[in-house]
CSV table of C-alpha atoms and ligand atoms in Angstrom, one decimal:
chain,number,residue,atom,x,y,z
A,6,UNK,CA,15.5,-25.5,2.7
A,7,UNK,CA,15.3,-24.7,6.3
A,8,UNK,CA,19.8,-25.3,6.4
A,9,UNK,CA,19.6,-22.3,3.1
A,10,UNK,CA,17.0,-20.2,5.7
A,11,UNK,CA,19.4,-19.7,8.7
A,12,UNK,CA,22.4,-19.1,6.1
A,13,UNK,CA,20.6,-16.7,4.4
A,14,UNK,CA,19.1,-15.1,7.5
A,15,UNK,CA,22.9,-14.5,9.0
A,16,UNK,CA,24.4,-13.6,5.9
A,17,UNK,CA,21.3,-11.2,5.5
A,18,UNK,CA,22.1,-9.7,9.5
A,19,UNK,CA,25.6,-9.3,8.7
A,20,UNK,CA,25.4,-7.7,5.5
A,21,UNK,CA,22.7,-5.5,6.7
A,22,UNK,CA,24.4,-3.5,10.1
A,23,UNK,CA,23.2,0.0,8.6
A,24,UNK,CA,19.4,-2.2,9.5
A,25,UNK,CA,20.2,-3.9,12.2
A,26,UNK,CA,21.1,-0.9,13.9
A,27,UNK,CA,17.7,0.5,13.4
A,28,UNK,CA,16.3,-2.4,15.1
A,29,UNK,CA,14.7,-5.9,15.3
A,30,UNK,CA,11.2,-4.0,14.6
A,31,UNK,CA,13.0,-2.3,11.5
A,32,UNK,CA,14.9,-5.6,10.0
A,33,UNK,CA,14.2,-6.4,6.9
A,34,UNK,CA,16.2,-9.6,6.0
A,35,UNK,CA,15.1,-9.7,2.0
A,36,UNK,CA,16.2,-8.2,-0.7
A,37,UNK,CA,14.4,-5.9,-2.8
A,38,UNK,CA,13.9,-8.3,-5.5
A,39,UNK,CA,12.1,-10.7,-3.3
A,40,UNK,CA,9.5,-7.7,-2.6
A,41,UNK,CA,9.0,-8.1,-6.5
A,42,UNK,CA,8.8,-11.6,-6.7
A,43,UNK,CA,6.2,-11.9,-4.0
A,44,UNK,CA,4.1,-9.1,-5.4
A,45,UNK,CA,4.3,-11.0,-8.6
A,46,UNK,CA,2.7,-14.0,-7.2
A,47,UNK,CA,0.4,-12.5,-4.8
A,48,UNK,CA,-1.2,-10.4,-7.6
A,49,UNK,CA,-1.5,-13.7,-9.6
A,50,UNK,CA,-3.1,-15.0,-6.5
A,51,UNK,CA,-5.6,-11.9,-6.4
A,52,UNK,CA,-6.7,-12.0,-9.9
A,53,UNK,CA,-7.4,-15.7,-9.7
A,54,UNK,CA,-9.7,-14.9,-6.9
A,55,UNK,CA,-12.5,-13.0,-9.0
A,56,UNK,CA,-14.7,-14.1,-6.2
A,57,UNK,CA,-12.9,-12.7,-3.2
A,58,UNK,CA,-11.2,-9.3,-5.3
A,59,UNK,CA,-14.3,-9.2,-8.6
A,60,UNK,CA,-11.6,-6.8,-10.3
A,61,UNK,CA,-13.4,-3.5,-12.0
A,62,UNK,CA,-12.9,-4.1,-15.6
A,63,UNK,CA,-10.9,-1.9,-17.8
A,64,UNK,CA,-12.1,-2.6,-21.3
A,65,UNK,CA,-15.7,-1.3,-19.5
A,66,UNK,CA,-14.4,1.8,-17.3
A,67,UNK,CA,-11.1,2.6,-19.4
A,68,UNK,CA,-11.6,6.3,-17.4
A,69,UNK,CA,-12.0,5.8,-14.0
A,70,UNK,CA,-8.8,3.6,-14.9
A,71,UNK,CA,-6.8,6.4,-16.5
A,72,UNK,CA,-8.0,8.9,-13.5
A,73,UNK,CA,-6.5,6.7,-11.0
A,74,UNK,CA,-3.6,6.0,-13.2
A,75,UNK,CA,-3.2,9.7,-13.7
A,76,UNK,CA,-3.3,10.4,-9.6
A,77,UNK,CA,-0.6,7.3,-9.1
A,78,UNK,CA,1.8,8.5,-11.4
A,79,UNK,CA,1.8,12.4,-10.3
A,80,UNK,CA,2.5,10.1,-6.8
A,81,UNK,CA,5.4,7.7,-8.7
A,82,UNK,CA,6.6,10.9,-10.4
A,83,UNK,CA,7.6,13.1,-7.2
A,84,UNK,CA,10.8,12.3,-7.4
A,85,UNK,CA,10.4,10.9,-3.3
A,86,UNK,CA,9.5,7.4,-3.9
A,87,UNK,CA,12.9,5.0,-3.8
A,88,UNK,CA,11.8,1.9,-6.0
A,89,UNK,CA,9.8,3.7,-8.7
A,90,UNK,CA,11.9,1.9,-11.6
A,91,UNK,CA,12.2,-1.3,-9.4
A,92,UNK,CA,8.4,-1.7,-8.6
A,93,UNK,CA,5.6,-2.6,-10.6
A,94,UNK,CA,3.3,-0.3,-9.7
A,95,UNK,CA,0.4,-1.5,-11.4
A,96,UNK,CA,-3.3,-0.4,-10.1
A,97,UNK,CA,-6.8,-2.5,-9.7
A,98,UNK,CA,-9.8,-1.2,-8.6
A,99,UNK,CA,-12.2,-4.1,-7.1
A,100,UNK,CA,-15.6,-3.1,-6.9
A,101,UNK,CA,-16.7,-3.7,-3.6
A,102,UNK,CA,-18.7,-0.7,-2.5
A,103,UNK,CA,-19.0,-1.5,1.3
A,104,UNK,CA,-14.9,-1.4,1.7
A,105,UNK,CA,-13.4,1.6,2.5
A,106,UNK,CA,-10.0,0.3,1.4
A,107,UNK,CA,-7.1,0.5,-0.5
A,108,UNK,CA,-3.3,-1.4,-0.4
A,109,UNK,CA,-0.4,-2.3,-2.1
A,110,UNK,CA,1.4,-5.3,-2.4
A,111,UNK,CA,5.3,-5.7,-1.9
A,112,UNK,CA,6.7,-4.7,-4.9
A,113,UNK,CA,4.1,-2.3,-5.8
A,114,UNK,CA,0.9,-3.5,-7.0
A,115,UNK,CA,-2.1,-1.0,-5.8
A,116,UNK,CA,-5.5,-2.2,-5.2
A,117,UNK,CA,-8.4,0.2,-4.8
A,118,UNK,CA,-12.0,-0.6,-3.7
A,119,UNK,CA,-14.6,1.3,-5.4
A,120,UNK,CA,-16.0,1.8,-1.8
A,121,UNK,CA,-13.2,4.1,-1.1
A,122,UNK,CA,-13.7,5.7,-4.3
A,123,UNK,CA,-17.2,6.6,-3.9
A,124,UNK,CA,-16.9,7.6,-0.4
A,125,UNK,CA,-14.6,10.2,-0.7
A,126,UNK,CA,-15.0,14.1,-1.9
A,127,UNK,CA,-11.9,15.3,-3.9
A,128,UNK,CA,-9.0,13.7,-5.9
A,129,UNK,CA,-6.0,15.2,-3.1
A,130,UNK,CA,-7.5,13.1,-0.6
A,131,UNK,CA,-7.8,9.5,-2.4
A,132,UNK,CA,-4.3,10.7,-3.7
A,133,UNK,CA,-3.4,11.5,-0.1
A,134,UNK,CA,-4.4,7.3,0.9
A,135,UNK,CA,-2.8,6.1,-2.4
A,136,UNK,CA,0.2,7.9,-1.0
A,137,UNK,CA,0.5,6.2,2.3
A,138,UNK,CA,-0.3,2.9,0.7
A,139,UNK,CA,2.2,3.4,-1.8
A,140,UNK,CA,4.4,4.5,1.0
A,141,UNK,CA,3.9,1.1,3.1
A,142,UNK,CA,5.3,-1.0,-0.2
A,143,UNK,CA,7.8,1.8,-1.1
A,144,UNK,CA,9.6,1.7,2.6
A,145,UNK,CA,8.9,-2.0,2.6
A,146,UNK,CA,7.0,-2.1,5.8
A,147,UNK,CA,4.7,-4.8,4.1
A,148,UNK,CA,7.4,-7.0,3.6
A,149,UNK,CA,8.6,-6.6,7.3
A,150,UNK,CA,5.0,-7.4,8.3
A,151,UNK,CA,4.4,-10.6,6.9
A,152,UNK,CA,7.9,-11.7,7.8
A,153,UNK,CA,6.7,-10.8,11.2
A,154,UNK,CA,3.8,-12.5,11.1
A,155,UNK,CA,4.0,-15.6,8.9
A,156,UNK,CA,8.2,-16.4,9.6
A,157,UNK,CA,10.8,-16.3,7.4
A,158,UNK,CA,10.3,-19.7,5.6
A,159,UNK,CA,7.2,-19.5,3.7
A,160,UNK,CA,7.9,-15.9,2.2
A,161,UNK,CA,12.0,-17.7,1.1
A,162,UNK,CA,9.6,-20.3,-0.2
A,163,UNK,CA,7.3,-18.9,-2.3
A,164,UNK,CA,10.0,-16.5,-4.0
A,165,UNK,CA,12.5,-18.8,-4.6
A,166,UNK,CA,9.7,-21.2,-5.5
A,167,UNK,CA,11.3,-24.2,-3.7
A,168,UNK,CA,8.0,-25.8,-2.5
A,169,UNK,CA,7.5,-28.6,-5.9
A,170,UNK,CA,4.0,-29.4,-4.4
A,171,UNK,CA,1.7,-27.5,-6.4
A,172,UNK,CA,-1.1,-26.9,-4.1
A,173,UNK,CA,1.0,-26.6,-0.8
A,174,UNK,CA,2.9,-23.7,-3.0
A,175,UNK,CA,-0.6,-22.0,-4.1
A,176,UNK,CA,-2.0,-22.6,-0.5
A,177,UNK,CA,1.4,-20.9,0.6
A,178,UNK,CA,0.9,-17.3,-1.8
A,179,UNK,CA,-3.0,-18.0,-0.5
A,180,UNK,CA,-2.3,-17.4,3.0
A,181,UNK,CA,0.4,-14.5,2.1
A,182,UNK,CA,-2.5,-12.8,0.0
A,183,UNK,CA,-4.8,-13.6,3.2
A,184,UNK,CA,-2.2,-11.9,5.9
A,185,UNK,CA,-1.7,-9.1,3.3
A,186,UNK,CA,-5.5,-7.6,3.4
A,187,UNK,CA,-5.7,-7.6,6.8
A,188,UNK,CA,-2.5,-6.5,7.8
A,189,UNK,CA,-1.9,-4.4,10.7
A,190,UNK,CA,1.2,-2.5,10.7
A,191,UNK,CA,2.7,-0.9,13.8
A,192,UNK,CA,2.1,2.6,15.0
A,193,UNK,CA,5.6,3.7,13.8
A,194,UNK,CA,5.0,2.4,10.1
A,195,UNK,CA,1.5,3.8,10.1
A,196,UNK,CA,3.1,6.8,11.4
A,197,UNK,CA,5.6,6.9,8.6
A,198,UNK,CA,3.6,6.1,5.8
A,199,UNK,CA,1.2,9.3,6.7
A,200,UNK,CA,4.5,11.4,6.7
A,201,UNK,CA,5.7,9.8,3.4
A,202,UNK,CA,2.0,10.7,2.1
A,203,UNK,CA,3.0,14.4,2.4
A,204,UNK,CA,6.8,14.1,1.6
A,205,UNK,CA,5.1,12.7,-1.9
A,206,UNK,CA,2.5,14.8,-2.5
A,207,UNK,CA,4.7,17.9,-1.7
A,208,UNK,CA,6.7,18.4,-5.1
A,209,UNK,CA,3.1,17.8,-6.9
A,210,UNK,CA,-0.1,20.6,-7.6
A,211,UNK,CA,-2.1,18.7,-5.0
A,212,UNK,CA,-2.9,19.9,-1.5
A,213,UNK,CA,0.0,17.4,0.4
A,214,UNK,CA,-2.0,16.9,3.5
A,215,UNK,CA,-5.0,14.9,1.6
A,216,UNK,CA,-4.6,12.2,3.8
A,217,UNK,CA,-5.6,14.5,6.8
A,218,UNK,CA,-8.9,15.2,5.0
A,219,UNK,CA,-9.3,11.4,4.8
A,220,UNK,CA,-9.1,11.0,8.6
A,221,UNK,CA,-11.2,13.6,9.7
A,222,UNK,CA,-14.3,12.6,7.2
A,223,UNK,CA,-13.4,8.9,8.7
A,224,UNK,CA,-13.6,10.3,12.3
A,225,UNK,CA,-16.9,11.5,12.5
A,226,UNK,CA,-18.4,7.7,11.0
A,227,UNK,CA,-20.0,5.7,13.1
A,228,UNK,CA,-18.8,2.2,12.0
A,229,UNK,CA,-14.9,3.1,11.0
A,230,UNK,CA,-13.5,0.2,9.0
A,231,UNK,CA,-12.1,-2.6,10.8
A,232,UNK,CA,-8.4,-2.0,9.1
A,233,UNK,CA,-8.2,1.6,11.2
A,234,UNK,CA,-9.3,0.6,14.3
A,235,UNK,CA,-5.8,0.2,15.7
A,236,UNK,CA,-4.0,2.7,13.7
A,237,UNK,CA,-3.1,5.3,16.1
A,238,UNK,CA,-6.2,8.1,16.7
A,239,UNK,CA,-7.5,9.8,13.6
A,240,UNK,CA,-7.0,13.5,15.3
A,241,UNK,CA,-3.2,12.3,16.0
A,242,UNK,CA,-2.3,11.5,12.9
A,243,UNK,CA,-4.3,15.0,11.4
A,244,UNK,CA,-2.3,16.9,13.5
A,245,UNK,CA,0.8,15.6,12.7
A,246,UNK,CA,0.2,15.2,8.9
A,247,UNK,CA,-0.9,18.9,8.9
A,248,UNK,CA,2.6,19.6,11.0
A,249,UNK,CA,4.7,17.8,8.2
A,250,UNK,CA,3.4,19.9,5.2
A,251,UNK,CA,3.8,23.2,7.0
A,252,UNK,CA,7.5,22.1,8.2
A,253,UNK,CA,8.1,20.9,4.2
A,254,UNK,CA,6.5,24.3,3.4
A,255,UNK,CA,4.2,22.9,0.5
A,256,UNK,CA,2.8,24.6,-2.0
A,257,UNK,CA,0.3,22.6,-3.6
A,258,UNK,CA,-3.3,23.6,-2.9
A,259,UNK,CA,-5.2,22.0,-5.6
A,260,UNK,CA,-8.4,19.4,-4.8
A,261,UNK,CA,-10.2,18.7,-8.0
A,262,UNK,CA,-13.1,18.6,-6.1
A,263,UNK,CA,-15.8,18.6,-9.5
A,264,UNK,CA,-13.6,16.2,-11.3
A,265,UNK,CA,-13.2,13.6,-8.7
A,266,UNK,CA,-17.3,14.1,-8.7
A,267,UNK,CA,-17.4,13.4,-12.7
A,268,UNK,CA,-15.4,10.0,-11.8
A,269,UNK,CA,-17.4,9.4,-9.3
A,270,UNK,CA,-20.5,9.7,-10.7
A,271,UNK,CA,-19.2,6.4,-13.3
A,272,UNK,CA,-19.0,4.0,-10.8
B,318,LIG,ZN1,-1.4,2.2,6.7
């Protein structure tokens, strides 16, 4: 396996001189449909871990479902996103009121918590953090992450599901699932996810900076959520998400303030 690694890993570099000139930080050594394959299996991982992600059910809030449904696929349906046929892009909400969270898998599968939900004012701004998550698994930072973090080896494992040992291989996905929550991406992929927020929300009704509205309600709270605490400063990334939707020239102003309320008010 490890003989298969280093070929694939050269083969990978070679083929991929249009990344490789972008950088060792930017290198993304698998191919798209490994980003699917490991979403698959991390998403199987996550809903067989009702005690860790207790996954809102749908047969019981079919609404709040269809209203964040609704918000992902004005997202998906920009016309910005690159793998909006390749991914899955499949949401959960997990009802866990005390995270102010949200992420997406590689390959596309979105996880809300219902404490972002409920802490939030209008539908532009959770569609303004659904954006930048989306944006993370679109541009595959995710994928460059965990590569990063947990090597090479275990990601080649788990999707070409060469490990025969069943609980070594569901230990493997475990600690993928683990990395994936708390994840900390750089400053130039957190950077580029809040641009990709507003290059998404631009061609929709919404107001395109709703992830701006995000950071400044999160700036003023006194305990900001462990996940933000080295993403680059809150009034930065205002400024420059505010800079990208006047250079794009957005129209979109809309908030759905008393809707996002009704929604609220079911959870
Ligand atoms: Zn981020």
């Amino acid at each position: 396996m490890k003989y298969f690694a280093s070929i694939f890993l050269l083969l990978s570099i070679t083929m991929g001189c249009k990344s490789f000139k972008k950088g060792w930080n930017d290198l993304n050594v698998f191919p798209v449909s490994y980003d699917i394959e490991l979403g698959k299996q991390v998403s199987g991982d996550i809903a067989s871990k009702a005690k860790d992600f207790p996954i809102l059910p749908e047969s019981q809030y079919p609404d709040v479902y269809r209203y964040i449904r609704k918000i992902t696929s004005k997202i998906l349906n920009s016309g910005k996103v690159e793998n909006k046929s390749q991914f899955a892009w499949e949401v959960k909400i997990i009802k866990d009121d005390k995270t102010l969270n949200a992420f997406a898998t590689p390959g596309g599968y979105i996880y809300v918590y219902t404490g972002l939900i409920k802490y939030l004012d209008a539908e532009d701004q959770l569609a303004g953090v659904l954006a930048h998550e989306i944006a993370h698994a679109d541009r595959r930072h995710s994928t460059k992450q965990l590569t990063k973090l947990l090597g090479t080896q275990i990601l080649l494992d788990i999707v070409l599901n060469s490990v025969s040992d069943k609980k070594q291989a569901n230990a493997n996905i475990g600690k993928v699932t683990t990395a994936l929550i708390g994840l900390k991406f750089s400053r130039s992929h957190e950077a580029e996810a809040d641009k990709y927020s507003v290059i998404y929300l631009c061609p929709t009704d919404y107001s395109a900076d709703g992830a701006a509205a995000f950071f400044e309600k999160i700036k003023n709270n006194p305990t900001p959520p462990e996940w933000l605490s080295t993403h680059p400063s809150s009034s930065h990334r205002v400024k420059d998400i505010h800079g990208e939707k006047a250079k794009l020239g957005c129209k979109g102003n809309r908030h759905y303030r008393s809707e996002y309320q009704r929604i609220k008010k079911m959870l």
